[in-house]
Coordinates of C-alpha atoms in Angstrom, one line a residue:
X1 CA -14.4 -37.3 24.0
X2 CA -18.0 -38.1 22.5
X3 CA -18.5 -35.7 18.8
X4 CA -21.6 -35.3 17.4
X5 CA -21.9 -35.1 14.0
X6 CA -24.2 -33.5 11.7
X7 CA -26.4 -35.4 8.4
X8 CA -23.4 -32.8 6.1
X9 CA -20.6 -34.1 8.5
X10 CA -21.4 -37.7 7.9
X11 CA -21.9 -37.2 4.6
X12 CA -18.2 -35.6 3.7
X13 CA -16.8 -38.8 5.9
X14 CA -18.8 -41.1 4.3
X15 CA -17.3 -40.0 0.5
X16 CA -14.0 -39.5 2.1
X17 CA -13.9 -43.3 3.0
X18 CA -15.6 -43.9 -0.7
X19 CA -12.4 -42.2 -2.2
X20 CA -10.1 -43.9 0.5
X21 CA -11.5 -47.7 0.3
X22 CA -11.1 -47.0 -3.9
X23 CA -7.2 -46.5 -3.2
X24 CA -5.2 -49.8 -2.1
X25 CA -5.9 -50.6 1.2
X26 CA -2.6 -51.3 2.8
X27 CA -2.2 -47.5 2.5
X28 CA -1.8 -44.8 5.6
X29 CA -4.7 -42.5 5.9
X30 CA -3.3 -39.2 6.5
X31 CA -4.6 -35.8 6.5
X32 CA -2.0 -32.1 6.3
X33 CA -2.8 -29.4 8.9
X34 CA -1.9 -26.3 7.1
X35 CA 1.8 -25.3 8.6
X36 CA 2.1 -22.8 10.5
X37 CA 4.9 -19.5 9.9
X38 CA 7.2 -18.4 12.4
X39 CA 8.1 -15.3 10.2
X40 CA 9.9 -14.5 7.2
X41 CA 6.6 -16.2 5.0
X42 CA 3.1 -15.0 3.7
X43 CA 0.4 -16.9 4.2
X44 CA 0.2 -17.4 0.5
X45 CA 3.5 -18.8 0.6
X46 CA 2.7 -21.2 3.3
X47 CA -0.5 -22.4 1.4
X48 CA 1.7 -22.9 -1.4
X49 CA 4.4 -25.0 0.8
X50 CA 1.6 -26.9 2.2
X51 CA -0.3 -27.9 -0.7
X52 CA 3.1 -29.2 -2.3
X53 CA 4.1 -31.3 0.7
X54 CA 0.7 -32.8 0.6
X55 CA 0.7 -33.7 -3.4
X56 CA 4.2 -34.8 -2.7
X57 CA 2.7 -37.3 0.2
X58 CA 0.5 -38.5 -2.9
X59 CA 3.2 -39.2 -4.9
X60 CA 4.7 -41.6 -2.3
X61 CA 2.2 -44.1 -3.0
X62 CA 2.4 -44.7 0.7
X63 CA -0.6 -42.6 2.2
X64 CA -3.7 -42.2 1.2
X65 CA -4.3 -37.8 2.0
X66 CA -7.5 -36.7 2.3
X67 CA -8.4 -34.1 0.0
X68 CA -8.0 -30.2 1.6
X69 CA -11.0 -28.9 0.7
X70 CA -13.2 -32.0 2.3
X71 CA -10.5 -31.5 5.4
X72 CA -12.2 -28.0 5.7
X73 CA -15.6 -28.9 5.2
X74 CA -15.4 -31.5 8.0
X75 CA -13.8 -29.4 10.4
X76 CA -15.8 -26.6 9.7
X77 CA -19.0 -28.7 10.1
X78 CA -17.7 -29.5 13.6
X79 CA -16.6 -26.2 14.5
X80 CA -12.6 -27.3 14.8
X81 CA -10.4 -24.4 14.1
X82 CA -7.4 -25.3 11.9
X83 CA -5.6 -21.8 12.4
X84 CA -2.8 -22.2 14.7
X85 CA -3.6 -25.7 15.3
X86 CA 0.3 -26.9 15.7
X87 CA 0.4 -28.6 18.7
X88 CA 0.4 -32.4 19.0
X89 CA -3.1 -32.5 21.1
X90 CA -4.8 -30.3 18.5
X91 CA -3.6 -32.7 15.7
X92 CA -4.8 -35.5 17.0
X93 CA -8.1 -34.1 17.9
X94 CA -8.7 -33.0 13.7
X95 CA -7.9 -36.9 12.6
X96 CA -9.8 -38.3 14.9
X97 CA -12.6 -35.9 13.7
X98 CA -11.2 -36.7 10.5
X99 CA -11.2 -40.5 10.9
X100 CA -7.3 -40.9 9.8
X101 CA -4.4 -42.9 11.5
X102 CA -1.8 -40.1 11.2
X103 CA -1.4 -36.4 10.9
X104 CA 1.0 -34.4 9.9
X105 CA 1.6 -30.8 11.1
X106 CA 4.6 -28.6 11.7
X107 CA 5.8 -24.9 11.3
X108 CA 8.1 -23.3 8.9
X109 CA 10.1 -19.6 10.3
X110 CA 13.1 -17.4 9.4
X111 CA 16.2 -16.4 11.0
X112 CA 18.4 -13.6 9.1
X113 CA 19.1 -15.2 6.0
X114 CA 17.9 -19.2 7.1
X115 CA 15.0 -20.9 6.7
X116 CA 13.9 -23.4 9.8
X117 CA 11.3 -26.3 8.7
X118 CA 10.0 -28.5 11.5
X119 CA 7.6 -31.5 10.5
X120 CA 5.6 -33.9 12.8
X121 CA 4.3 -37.0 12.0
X122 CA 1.5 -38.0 14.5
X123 CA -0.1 -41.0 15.3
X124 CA -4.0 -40.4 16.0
X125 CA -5.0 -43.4 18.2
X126 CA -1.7 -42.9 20.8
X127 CA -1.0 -39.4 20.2
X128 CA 3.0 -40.0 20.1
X129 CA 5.1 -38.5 17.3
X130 CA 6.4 -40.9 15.0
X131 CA 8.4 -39.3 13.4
X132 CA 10.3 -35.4 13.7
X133 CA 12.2 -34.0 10.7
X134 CA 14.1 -30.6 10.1
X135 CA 15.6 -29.2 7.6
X136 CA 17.4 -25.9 7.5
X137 CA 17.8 -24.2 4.4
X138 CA 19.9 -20.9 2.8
X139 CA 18.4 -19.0 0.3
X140 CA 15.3 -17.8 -2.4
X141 CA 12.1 -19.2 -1.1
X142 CA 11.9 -20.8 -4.2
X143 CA 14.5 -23.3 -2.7
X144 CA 11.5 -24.3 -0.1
X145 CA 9.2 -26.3 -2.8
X146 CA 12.6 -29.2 -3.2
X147 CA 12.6 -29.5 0.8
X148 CA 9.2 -30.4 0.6
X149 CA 9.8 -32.9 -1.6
X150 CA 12.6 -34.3 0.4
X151 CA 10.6 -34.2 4.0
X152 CA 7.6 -36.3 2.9
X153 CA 10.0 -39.1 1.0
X154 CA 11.6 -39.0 4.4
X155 CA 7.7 -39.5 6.3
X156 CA 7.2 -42.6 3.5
X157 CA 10.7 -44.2 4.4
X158 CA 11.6 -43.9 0.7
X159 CA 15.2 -43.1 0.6
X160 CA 15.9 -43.6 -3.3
X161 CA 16.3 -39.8 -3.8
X162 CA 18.5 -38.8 -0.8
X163 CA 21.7 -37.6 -2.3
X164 CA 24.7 -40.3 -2.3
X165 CA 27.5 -39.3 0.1
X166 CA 30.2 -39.9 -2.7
X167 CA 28.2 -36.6 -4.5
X168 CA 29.8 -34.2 -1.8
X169 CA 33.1 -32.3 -1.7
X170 CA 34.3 -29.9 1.0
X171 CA 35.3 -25.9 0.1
X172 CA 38.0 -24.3 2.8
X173 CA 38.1 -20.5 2.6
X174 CA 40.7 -18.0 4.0
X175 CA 40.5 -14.5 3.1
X176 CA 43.5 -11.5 3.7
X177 CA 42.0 -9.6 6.0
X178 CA 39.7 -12.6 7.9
X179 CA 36.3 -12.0 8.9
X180 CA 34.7 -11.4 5.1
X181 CA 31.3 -12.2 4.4
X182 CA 30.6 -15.6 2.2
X183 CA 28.0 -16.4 -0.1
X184 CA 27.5 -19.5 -2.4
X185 CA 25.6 -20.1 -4.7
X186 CA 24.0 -16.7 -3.4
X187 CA 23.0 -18.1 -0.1
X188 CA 24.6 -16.5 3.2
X189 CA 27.2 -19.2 4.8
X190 CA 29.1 -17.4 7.3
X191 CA 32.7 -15.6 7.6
X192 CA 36.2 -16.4 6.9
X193 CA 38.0 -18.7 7.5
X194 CA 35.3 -21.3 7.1
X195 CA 34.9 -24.4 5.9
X196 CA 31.8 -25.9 4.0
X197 CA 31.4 -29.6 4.3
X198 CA 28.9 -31.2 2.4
X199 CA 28.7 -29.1 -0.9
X200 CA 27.1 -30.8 -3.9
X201 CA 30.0 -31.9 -6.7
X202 CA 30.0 -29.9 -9.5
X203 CA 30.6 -25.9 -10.3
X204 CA 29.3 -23.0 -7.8
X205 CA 29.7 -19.8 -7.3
X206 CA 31.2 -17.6 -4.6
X207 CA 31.0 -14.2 -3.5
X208 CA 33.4 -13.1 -0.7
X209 CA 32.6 -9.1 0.6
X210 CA 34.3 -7.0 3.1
X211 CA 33.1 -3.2 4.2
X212 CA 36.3 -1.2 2.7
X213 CA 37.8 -3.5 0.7
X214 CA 37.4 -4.8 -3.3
X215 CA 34.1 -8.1 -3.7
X216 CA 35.7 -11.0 -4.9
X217 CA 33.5 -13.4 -7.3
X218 CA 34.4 -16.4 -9.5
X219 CA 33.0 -19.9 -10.0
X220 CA 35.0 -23.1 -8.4
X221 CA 34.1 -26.7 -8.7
X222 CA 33.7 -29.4 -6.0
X223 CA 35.2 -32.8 -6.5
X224 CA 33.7 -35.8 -4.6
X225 CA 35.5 -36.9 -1.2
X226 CA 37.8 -33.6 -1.9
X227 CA 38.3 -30.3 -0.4
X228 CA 39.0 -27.5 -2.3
X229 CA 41.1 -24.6 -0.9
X230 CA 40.2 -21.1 -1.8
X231 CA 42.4 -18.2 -0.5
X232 CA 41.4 -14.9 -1.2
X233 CA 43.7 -11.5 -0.9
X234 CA 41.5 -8.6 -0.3
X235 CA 42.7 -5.2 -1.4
X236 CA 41.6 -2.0 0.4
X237 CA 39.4 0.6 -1.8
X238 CA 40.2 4.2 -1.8
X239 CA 38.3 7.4 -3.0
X240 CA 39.7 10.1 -4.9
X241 CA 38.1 13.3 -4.2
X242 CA 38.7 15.2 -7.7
X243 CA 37.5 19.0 -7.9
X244 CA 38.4 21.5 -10.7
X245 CA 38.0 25.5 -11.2
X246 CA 35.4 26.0 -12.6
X247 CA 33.4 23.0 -11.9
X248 CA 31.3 20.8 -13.8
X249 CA 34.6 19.8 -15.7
X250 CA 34.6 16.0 -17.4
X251 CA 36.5 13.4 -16.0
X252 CA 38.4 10.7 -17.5
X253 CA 39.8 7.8 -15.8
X254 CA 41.4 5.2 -17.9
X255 CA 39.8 6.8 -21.3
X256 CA 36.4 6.1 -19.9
X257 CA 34.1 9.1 -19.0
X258 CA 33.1 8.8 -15.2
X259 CA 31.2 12.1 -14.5
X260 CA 31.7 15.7 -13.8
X261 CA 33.5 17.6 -11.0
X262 CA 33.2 17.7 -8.3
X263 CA 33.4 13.9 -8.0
X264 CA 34.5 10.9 -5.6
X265 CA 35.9 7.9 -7.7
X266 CA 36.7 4.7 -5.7
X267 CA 39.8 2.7 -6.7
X268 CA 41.4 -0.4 -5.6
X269 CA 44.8 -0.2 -3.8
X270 CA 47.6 0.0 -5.8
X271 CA 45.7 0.9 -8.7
X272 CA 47.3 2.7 -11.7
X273 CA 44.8 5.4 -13.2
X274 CA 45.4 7.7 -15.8
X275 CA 43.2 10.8 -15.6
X276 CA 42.0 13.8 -18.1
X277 CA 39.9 16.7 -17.2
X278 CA 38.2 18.4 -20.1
X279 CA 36.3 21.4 -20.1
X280 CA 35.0 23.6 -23.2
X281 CA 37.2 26.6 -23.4
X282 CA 40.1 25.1 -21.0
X283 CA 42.9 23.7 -21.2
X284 CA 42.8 20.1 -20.8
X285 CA 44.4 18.5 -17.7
X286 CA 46.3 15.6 -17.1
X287 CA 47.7 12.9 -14.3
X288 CA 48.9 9.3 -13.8
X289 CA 48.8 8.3 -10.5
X290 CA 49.4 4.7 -8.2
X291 CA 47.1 4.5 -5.6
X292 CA 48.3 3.6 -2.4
X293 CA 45.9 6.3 -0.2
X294 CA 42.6 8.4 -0.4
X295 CA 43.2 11.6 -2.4
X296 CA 42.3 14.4 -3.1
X297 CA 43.2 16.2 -6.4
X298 CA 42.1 19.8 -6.7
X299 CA 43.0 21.3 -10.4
X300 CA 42.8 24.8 -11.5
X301 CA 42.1 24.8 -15.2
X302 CA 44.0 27.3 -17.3
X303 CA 41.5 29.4 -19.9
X304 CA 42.3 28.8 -23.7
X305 CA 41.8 32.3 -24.5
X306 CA 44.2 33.4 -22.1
X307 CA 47.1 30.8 -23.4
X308 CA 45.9 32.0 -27.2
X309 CA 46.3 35.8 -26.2
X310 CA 50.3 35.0 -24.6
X311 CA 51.3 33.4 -27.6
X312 CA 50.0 36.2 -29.5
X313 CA 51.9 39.0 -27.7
X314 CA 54.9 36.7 -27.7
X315 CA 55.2 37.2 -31.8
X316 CA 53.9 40.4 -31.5
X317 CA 56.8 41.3 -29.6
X318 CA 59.3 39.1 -32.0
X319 CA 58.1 41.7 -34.7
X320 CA 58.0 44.7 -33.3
X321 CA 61.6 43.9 -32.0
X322 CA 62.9 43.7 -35.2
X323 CA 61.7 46.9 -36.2
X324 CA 63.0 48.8 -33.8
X325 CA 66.4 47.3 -34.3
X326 CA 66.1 47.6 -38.1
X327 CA 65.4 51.6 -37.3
X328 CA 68.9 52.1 -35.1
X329 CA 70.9 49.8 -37.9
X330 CA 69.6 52.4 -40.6
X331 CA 70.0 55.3 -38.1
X332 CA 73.8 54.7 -37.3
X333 CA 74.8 53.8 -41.4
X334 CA 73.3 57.4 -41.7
X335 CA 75.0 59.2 -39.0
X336 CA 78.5 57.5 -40.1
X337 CA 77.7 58.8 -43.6
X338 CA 77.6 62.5 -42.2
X339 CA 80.3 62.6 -40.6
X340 CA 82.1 60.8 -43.5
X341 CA 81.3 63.7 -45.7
X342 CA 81.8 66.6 -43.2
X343 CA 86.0 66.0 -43.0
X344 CA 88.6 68.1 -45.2
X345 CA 89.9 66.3 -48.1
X346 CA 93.2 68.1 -48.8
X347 CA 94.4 68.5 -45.0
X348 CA 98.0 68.1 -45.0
X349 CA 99.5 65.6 -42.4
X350 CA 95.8 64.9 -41.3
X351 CA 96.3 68.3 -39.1
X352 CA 92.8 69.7 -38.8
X353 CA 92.3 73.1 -40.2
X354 CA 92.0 76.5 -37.8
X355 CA 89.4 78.8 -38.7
X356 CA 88.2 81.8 -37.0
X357 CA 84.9 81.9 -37.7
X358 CA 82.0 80.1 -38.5
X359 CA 83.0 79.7 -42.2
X360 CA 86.3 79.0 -44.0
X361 CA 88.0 82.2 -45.0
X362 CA 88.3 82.8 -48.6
X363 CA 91.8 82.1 -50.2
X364 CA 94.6 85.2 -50.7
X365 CA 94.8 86.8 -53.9
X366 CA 98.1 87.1 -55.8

């Protein structure tokens, strides 16, 4: 393919091989095609990713990268468009505009929670790939800027910073039930049991979830050449459904204030809770209970002024008792006293006196 180029083309070559012939000569010339996203990434972010791939290229002191912005010009001079350009054939058609030995292109995409990064190295003059790398990654996209670090060490053949194999430990997990999500370090890895091979030495930490059942979190730590074994016992999670009348009552569970009723409080099996439902004016109400099942507790809260009003009539019938007893007492002392004073004094042989009338008769003259 013959390409004409323009006085400005020649021009941005020409002080591209000024700043290239000042480096040291037994360096690559390379030039970064803008990589491409297969979802998941802005293309902010992949300008980011890009642009630190290609300072970390730099920093190999084994390529000599020609600048972005005179990449652009160049291209743009020539009519080349970079978007989308990801195949091998349209790589090496920009370096040879570009007048470099190698190019280097590739994409970057998203699958659930992983991160997929392809990388191409591509030799201009034969048009075979030198070299392929991938790297798969779990979570932030922070976590993107170290692989491209790691990729273009790999592209330079330095191998100083790959990580030793003596620095890795292995982490088995078994969870009661199985099939619980996993998550170290905050980054998906799959469900139980599973186990992790290759995890950094050191501390971590992990995060095992189940739908219906209590989240389990702690920190471990990986020993070199080791596996650590992590068994976790998952306990079911229950609601209790607690409703009062009248409503908006205050709950306590455990002497901590949780809400009003009507209310649904989750608790982990076998749970022991002590609850208190307060309400102004009410009676306050109160249960222990050992979860085993979902409940539902449905209290009927007594009125203080009725409980005030029962233990008033209760004395007031202690003292009107009393009275009323105190009244017969003095009553009967009076009727004995009556007939006390009523009976004849002088009767002989306690005979009772005959009369004929109404009144004694009077006694006979001598």
């Amino acid at each position: 393919m013959i390409m004409k180029f323009g006085i400005k083309t020649m021009m941005l070559i020409f002080c591209g091989f000024i700043i290239i012939s000042a480096q040291e000569t037994d360096r690559i010339n390379i030039a970064v095609i803008d990589l491409e996203s297969r979802g998941g990434l802005s293309q902010s972010e992949i300008g980011v990713l890009t642009d630190r791939l290609r300072s970390q290229l730099v920093q190999t002191n084994s390529f000599n990268v020609v600048d972005r912005g005179l990449m652009q010009d160049i291209l743009k001079e020539q009519g080349f468009q970079m978007t989308g350009c990801t195949s091998t054939d349209c790589a090496v058609q920009a370096g040879k505009i570009l007048g470099v030995q190698q190019m280097v292109a590739g994409t970057i995409g998203r699958i659930g929670n992983l991160y997929t990064v392809d990388i191409s190295l591509i030799d201009v003059q034969t048009s075979k790939i030198m070299k392929s790398l991938t790297r798969d990654y779990s979570g932030e996209v922070e976590g993107l800027v170290g692989i491209m670090k790691s990729i273009a060490e790999e592209l330079a053949g330095i191998q100083t910073h790959k990580p030793a194999e003596t620095a890795k430990g292995v982490l088995d997990i078994k969870s009661n039930p199985d099939k619980a999500q996993i998550y170290v370090d905050n980054a998906y890895k799959g469900q139980t049991p599973l186990k992790i091979a290759d995890l950094a030495a050191g501390e971590h930490v992990l995060k095992i979830v189940k739908a219906g059942y209590n989240t389990v979190e702690g920190k471990f730590s990986i020993e070199a050449k080791k596996t650590k074994e992590y068994n976790a016992d998952l306990k079911k999670i229950y609601n209790i459904k607690i409703s009062s009348r009248p409503s908006d009552a205050v709950i306590y569970i455990d002497n901590r204030q949780i809400g009003v009723t009507p209310y649904t409080y989750q608790v982990v099996e076998d749970s022991k809770i002590a609850i208190v439902i307060k309400k102004e004016n009410f009676k306050s109400y109160e249960k222990s209970m050992v979860i085993k099942k979902d409940e539902a507790l449905n209290v009927e809260l007594e009125f203080a002024g009725a409980i005030a009003k029962k233990d008033e009539q209760v004395k007031e019938g202690d003292k009107s008792g009393g009275k009323t007893w105190l009244w017969i007492g003095a009553g009967a002392a009076a009727a004995g006293a009556a007939i006390f004073f009523l009976l004849p004094k002088d009767s002989k042989d306690d005979e009772p006196v005959v009369t004929t009338s109404e009144y004694p008769l009077p006694p006979v003259r001598p």
